[in-house]
Coordinates of C-alpha atoms in Angstrom, one line a residue:
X11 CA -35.4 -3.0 -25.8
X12 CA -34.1 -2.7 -22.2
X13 CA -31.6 -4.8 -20.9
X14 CA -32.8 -7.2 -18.3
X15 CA -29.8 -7.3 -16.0
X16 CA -30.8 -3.7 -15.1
X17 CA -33.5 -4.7 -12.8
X18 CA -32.6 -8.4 -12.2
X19 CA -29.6 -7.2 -10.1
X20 CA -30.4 -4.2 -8.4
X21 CA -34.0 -4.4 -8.1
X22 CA -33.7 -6.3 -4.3
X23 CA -32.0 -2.8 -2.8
X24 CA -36.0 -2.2 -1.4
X25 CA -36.2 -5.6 0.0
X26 CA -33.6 -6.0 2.0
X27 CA -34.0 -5.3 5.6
X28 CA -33.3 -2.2 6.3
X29 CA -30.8 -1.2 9.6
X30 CA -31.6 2.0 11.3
X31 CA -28.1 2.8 11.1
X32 CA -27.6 6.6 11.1
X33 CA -28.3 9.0 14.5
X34 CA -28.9 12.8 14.3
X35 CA -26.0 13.6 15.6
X36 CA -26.1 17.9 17.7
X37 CA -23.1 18.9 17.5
X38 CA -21.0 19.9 14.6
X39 CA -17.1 19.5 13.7
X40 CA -15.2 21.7 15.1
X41 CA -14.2 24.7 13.2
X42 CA -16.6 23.6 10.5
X43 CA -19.4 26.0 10.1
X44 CA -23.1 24.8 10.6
X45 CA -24.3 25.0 7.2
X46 CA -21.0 23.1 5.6
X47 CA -22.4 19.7 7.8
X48 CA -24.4 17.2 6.2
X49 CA -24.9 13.9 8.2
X50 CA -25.7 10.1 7.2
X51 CA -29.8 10.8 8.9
X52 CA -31.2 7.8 10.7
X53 CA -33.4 5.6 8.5
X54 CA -36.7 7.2 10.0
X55 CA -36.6 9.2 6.9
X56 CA -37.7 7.3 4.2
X57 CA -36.9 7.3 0.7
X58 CA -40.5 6.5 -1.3
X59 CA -38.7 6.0 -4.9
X60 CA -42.3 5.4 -6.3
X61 CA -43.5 8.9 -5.1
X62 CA -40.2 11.1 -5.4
X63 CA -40.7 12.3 -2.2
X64 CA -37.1 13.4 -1.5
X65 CA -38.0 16.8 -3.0
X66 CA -40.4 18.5 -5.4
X67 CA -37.7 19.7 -7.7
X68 CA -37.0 15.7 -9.0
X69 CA -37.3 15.7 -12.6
X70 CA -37.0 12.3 -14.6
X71 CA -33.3 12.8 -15.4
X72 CA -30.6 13.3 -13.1
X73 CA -29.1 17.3 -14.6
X74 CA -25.6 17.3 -15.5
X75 CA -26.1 21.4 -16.3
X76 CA -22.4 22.5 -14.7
X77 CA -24.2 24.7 -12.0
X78 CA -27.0 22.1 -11.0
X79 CA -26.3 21.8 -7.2
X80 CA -25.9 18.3 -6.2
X81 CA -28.4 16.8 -3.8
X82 CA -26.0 15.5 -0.4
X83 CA -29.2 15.3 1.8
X84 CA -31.6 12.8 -0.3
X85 CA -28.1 10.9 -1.1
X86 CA -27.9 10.1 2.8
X87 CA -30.9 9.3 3.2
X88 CA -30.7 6.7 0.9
X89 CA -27.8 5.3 1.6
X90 CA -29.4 4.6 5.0
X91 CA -32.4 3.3 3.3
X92 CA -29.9 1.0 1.6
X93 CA -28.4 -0.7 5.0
X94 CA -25.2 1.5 5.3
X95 CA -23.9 1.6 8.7
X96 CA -21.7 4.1 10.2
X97 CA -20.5 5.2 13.6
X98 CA -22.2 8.3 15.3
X99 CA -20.1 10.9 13.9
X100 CA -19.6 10.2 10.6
X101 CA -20.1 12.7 7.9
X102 CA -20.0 14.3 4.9
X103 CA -18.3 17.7 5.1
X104 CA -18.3 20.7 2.2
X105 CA -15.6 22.5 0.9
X106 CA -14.4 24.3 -2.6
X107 CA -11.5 22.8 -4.0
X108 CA -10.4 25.0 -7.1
X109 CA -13.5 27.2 -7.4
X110 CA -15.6 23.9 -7.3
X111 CA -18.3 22.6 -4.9
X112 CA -16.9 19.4 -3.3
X113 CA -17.7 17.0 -0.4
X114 CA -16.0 15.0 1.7
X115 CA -16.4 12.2 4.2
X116 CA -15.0 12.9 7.6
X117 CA -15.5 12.4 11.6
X118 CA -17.0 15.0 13.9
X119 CA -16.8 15.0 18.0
X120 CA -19.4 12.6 18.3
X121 CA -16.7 9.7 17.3
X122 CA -14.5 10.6 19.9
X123 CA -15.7 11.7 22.5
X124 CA -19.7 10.6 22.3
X125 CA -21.7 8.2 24.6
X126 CA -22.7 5.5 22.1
X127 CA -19.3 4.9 21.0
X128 CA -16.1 3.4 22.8
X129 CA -13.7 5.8 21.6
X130 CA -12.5 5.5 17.7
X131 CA -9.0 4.7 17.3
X132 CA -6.7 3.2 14.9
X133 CA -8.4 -0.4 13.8
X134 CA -12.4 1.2 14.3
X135 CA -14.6 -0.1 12.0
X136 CA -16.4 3.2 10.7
X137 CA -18.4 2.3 8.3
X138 CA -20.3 -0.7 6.4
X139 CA -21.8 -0.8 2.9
X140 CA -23.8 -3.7 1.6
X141 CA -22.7 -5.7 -0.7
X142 CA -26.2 -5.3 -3.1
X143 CA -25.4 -1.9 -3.1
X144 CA -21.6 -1.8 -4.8
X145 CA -21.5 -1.6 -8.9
X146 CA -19.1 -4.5 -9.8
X147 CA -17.9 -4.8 -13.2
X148 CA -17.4 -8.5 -12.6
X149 CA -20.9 -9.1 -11.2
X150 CA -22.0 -7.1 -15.1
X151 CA -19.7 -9.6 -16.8
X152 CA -21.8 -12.5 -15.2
X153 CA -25.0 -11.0 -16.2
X154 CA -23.9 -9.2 -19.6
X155 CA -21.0 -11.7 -21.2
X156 CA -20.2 -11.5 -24.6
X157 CA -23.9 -12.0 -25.5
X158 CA -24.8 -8.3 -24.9
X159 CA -21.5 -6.6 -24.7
X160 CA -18.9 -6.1 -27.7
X161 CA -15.4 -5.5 -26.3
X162 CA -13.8 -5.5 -30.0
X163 CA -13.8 -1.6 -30.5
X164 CA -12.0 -1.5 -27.2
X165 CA -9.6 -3.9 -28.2
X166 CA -9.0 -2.5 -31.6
X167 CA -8.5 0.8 -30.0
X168 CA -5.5 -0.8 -27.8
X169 CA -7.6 -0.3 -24.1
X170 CA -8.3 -4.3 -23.8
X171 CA -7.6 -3.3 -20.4
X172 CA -10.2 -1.4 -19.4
X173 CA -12.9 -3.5 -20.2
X174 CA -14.1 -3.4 -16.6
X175 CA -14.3 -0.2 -16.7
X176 CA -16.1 0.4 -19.6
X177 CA -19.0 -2.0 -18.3
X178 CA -19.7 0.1 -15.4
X179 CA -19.5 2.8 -18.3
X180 CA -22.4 1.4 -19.6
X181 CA -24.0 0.5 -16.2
X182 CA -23.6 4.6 -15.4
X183 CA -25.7 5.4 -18.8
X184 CA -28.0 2.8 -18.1
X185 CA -29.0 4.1 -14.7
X186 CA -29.2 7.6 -16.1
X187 CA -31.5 6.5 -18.8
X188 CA -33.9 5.1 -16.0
X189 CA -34.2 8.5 -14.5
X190 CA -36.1 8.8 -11.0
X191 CA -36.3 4.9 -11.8
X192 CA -33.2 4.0 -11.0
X193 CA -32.1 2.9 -7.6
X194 CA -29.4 4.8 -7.8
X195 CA -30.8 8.0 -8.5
X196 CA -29.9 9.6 -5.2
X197 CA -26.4 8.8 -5.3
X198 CA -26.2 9.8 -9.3
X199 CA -28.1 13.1 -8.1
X200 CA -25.0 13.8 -5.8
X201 CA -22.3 13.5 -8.2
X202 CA -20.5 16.7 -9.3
X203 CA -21.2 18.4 -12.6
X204 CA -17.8 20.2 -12.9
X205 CA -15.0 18.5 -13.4
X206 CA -11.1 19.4 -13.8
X207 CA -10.0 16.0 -15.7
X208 CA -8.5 15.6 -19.0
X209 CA -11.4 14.9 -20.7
X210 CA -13.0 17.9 -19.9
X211 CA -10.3 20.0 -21.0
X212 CA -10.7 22.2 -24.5
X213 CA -8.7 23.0 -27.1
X214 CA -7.0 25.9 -25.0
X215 CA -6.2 24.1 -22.2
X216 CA -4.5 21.4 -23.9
X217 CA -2.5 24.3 -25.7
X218 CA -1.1 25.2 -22.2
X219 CA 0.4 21.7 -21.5
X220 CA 3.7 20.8 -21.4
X221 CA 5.0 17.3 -23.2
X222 CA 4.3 15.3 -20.3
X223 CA 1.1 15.9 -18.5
X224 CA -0.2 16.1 -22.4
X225 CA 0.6 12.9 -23.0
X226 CA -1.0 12.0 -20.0
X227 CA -4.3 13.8 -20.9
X228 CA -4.3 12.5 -24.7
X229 CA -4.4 9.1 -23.3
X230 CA -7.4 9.7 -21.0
X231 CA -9.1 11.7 -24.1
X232 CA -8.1 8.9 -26.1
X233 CA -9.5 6.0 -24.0
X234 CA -12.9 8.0 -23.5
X235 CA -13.3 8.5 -27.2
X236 CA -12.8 4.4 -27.7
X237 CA -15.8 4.4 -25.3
X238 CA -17.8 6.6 -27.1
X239 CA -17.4 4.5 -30.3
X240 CA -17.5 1.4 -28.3
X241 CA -20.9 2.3 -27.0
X242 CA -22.0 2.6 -30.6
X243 CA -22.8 -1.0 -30.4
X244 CA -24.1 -1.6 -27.5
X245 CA -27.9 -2.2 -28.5
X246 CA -29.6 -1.5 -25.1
X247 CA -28.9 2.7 -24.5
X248 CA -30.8 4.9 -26.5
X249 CA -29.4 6.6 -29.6
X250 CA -30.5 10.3 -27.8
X251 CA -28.2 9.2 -24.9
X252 CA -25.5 7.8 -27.4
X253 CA -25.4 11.7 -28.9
X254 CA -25.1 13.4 -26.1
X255 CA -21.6 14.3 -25.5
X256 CA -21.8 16.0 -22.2
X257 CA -23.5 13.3 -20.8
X258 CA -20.9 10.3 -21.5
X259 CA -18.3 12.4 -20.5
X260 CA -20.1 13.0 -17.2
X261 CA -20.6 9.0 -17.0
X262 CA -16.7 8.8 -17.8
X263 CA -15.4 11.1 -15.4
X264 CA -18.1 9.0 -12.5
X265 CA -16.4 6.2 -13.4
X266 CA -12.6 6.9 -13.5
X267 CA -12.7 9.3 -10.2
X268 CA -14.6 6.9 -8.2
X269 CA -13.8 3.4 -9.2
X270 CA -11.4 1.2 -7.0
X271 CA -9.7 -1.7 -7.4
X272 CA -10.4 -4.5 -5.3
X273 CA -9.6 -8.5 -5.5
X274 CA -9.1 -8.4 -9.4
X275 CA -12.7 -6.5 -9.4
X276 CA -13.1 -2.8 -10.3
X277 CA -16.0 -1.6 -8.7
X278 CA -18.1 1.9 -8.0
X279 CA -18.8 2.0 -4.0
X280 CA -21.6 4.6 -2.8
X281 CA -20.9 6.6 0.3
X282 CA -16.9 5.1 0.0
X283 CA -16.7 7.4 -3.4
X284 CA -16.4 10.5 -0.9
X285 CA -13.4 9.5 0.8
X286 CA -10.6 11.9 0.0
X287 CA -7.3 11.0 -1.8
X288 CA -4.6 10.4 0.7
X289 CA -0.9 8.8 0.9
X290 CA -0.5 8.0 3.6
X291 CA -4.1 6.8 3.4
X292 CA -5.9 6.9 7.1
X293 CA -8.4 5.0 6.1
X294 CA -8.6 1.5 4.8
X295 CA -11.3 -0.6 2.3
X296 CA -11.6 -4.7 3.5
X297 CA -14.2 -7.1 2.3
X298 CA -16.3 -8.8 4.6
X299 CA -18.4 -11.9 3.3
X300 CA -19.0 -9.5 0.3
X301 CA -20.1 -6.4 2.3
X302 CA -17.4 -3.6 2.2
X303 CA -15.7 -2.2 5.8
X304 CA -14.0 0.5 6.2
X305 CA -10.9 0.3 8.9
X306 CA -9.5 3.5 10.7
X307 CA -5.5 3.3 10.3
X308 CA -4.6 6.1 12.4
X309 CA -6.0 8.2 14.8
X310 CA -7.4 10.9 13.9
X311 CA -7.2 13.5 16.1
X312 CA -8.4 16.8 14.6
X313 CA -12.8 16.5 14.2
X314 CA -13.2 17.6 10.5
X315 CA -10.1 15.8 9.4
X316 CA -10.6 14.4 5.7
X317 CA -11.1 10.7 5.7
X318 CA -9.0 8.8 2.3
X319 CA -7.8 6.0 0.9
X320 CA -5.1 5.4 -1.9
X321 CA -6.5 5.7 -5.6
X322 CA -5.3 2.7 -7.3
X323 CA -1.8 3.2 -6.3
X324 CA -1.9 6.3 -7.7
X325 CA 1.9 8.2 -6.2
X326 CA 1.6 11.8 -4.9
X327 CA 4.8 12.0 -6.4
X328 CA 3.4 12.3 -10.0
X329 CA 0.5 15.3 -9.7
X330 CA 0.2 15.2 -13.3
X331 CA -1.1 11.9 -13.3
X332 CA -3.7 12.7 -10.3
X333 CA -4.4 16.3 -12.4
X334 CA -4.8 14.2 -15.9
X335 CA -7.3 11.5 -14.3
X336 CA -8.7 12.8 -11.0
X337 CA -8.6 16.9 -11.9
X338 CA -6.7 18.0 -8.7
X339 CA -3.7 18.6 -6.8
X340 CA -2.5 17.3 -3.9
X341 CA -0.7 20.6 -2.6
X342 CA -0.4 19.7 1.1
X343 CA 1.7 16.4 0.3
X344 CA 3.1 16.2 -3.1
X345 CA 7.2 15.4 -2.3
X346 CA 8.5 15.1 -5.6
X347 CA 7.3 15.2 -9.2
X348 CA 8.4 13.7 -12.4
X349 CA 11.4 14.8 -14.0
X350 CA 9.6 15.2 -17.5
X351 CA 12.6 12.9 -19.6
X352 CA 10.7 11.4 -21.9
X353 CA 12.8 8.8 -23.6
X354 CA 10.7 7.4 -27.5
X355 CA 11.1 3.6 -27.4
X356 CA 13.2 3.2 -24.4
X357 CA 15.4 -0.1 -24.6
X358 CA 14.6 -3.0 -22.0
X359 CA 18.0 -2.6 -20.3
X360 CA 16.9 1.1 -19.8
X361 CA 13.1 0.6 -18.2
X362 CA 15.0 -2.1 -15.8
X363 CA 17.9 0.7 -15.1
X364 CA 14.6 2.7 -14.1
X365 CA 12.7 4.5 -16.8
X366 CA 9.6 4.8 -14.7
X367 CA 7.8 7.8 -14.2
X368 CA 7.1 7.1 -10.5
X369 CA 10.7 6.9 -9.7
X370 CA 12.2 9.7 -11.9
X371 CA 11.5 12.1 -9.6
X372 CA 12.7 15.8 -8.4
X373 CA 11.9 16.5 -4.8
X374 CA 9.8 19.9 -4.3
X375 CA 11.4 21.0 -1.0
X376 CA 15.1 21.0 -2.1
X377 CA 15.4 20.2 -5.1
X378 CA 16.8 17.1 -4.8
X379 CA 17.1 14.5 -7.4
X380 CA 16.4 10.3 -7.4
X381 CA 19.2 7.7 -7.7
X382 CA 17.0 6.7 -10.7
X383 CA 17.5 9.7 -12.6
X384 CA 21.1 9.3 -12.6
X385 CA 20.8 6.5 -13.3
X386 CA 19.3 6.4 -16.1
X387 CA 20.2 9.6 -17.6
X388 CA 23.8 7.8 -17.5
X389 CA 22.9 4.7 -19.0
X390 CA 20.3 6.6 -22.2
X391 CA 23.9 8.8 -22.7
X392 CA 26.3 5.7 -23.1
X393 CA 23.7 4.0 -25.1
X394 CA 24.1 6.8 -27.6
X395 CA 27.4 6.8 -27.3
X396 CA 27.5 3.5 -28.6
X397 CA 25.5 3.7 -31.8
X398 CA 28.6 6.6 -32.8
X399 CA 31.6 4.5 -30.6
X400 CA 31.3 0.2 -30.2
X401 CA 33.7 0.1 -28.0
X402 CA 31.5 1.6 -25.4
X403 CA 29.5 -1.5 -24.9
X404 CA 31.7 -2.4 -22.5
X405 CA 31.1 0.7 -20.4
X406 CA 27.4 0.0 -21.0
X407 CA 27.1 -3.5 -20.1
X408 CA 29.5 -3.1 -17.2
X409 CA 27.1 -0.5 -15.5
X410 CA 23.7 -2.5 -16.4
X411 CA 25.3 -5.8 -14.8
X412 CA 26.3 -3.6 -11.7
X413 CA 22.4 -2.5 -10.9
X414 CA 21.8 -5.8 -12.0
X415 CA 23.4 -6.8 -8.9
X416 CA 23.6 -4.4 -6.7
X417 CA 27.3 -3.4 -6.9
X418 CA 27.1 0.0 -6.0
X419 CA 30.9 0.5 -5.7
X420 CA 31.1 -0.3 -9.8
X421 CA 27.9 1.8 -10.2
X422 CA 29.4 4.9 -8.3
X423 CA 33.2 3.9 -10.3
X424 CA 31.1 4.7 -13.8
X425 CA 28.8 7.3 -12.4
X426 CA 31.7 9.5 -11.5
X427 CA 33.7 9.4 -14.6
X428 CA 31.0 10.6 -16.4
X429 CA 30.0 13.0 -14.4
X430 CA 30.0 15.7 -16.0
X431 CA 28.3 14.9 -19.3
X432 CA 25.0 13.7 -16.8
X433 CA 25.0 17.1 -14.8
X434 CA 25.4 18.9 -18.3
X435 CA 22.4 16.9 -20.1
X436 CA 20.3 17.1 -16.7
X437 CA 20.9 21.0 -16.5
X438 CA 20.0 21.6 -20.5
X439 CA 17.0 19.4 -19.9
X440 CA 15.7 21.2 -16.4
X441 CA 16.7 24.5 -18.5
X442 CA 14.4 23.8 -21.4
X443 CA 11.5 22.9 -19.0
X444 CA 11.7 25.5 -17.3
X445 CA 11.4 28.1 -20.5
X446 CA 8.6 26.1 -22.2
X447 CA 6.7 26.2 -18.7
X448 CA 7.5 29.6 -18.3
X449 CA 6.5 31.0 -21.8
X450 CA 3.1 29.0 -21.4
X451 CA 2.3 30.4 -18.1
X452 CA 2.8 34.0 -19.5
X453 CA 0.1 32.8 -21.6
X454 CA -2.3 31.1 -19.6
X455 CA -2.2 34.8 -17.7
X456 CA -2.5 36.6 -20.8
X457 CA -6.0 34.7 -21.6
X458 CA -6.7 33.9 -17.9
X459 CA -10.7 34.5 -18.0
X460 CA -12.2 32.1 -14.7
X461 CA -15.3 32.4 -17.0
X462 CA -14.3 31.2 -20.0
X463 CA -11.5 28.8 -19.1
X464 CA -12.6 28.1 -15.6
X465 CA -9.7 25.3 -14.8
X466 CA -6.8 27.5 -15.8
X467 CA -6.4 28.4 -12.0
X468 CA -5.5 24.8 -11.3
X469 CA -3.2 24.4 -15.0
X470 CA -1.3 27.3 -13.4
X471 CA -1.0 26.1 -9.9
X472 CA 0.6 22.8 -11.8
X473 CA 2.7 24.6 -13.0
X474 CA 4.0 27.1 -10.6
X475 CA 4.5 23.2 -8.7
X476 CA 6.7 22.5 -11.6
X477 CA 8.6 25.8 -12.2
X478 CA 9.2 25.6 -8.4
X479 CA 10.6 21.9 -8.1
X480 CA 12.7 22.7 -11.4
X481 CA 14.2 26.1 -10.5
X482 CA 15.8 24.8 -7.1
X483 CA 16.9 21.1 -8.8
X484 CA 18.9 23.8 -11.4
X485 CA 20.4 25.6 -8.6
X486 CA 21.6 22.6 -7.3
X487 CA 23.2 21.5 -10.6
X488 CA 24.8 24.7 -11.3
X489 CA 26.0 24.3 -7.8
X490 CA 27.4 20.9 -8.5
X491 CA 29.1 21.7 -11.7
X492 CA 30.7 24.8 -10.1

């Protein structure tokens, strides 16, 4: 049986009215070689979904065989076919990120300095996407509900949370299943096949982790294997697509790299998924009577420059959290990292002193360390000091009303009679990262085979990020105590 909402929804893509939105655009970026251009073609070239006429290679199922190329020329096409709008200029660019194939959306000369367009600045609308064309997990919930779809393995599994996303889970299987069928074909046909995320890691590469980054991938692993169970239920994929591992993790990974947040919606946005990671972001998503926009922030003034967004508030100041869910780093701008303190069951007092992995930060370039480390690196030591001494909760309570309030003068009073014992616990701590970093780096070198662990390269270039950040915040201690 074969849900109905499948075609309901999406069916009307191919009645629509279609814009012929897209030039050929001559020229290419600068300093990006011919054959690495692909632009969004005018809608003169037709997608015929009935006859597969994109290419005589289609067979009925998109492959997600790891070295199937992915198919950036149809995937334009359609999106034009589809009523997405862009200014003359915009692309889609191809690099290799970490030994992988990727693509990117960018500007070339044409949006600068062509004749159709009045120069594109900071507040340009670049882009336009049609509302019909965006996967919404709310817009599922309407059709779906409770009738169709059992949240109650998520829910027992603790992800209640992540309900929307496991709908558009589902709505990634379903499309698969229809094969050439699909309306989304083109765009599933793009997708990459390799993938650097935590739940594509093995057994090795989770042996190479240190505490926290393999906490962070245990969730992810965690919350895709709740899926996998939830799915179990779901009455309306077939039991051959159910089995097949590779595949959900593929749908998984399409999901939770390419999702955004939007207006208490999470939602999957063709042609938008290509945008880059940045923070500063350049680029900006707005709504527009249910269409999606896409707002330049900032000049950009280099041709070929990668056009991003922000990831669900996702920090460059905690690349293990990008690594664990995205499967990259961010090496040209990643300031600071976590500190790695992980604290079991910290108090209430402690998570508002700042127990926050976003703020516990070591700064790469100096080796700098947060207020909030100090912070609350003091107040974790005089809680312990009061389960051997009572007559420390003064101390304690004394220092949490001060951040409280903001008296920094009674903060800095506490801070510096304890000084020492906070540089000495910092220094043991950066100490002992840095030997259980080191002596898993010796072995990820030992068994570094590309071909058999292919995302070692990018384990070790986390780590070098953290040996690094970790080696000059010691110095600095050392310094400090001396």
């Amino acid at each position: 049986m074969r849900c109905v909402f499948h075609t309901s929804v999406f069916i009307f893509f191919y009645n629509v009215p279609r814009i012929n939105a897209f030039v050929s655009i001559q020229h290419n970026p600068t300093k990006i070689p011919p054959q690495h251009v692909f632009l969004l073609q005018s809608s003169n070239q037709n997608y015929n979904q009935d006859q597969a006429s994109f290419s005589s290679s289609y067979s009925s199922l998109v492959s997600i065989e790891r070295e199937t190329p992915r198919n950036i020329d149809d995937f334009q096409i359609w999106a034009s076919q589809c009523g997405v709008q862009a200014v003359d200029g915009f692309c889609i660019l191809q690099d290799y990120v970490d030994g992988n194939e990727d693509y990117y959306a960018s500007l070339s000369n044409e949006a600068f300095f062509g004749s159709n367009n009045a120069n594109v600045v900071e507040g340009s609308t670049i882009l336009h996407i049609p509302g019909e064309m965006i996967l919404s997990a709310n817009q599922m919930n309407q059709e779906f509900g409770q009738q169709y779809v059992d949240f109650s393995d998520l829910e027992r599994n603790g992800f209640f949370y992540l309900e929307k996303q496991y709908l558009l889970f589902l709505k990634i299987l379903m499309e698969y299943e229809q094969g050439v069928n699909s309306p989304y074909y083109p765009w599933l046909n793009s997708l990459p096949r390799k993938w650097n995320t935590a739940v594509s890691f093995d057994h090795f590469c989770m042996s190479t982790l240190p505490p926290y980054i393999k906490r962070l991938c245990m969730t992810e692993k965690k919350q895709f294997k709740a899926f996998e169970e939830a799915l179990l239920d779901f009455d309306y994929i077939s039991p051959e697509i159910k089995a097949n591992q590779d595949l959900l993790k593929f749908a998984y990974n399409v999901v939770f790299t390419r999702y955004i947040e939007i207006e208490g919606d999470v939602r999957i946005i063709p042609v938008a998924d290509y945008f880059n990671y940045g923070y500063p972001e350049n680029c900006q998503l707005r709504q527009n009577n249910g269409n999606l926009e896409v707002v330049l922030l900032q000049d950009i003034i280099e041709p070929g420059t990668p056009l991003t967004i922000q990831y669900n508030g996702f920090s460059p100041t905690n690349p293990s959290r990008l690594l664990a869910r995205y499967g990259f780093l961010n090496d040209d701008n990643t300031p600071a990292t976590y500190c790695k303190i992980i604290i079991k069951n910290p108090s209430l007092k402690l998570i508002d002193i700042g127990y926050d992995p976003e703020k516990l930060l070591f700064y790469t370039s100096d080796g700098s360390i947060s207020q909030e480390v100090w912070d609350v690196v003091l107040f974790h030591f005089l809680e312990k000091e009061l389960e051997k001494d009572p007559s420390s909760s003064e101390t304690l309570q004394l220092f949490y009303e001060a951040h409280m309030s903001n008296d920094l003068q009674t903060k800095y009073a506490i801070h510096k009679q304890f000084q020492k014992e906070t540089m000495t616990i910092l220094l043991e701590h950066v100490n002992s990262i840095l030997k259980e970093v080191d002596q898993l780096e010796r072995m990820m070198l030992k068994f570094n085979n590309k071909d058999k662990h292919p995302r070692l390269p990018l384990l070790l270039k986390h780590h070098a990020v953290v040996i690094s950040t970790f080696e000059k915040v010691r110095e600095n201690l050392i310094n400090m105590i001396m």
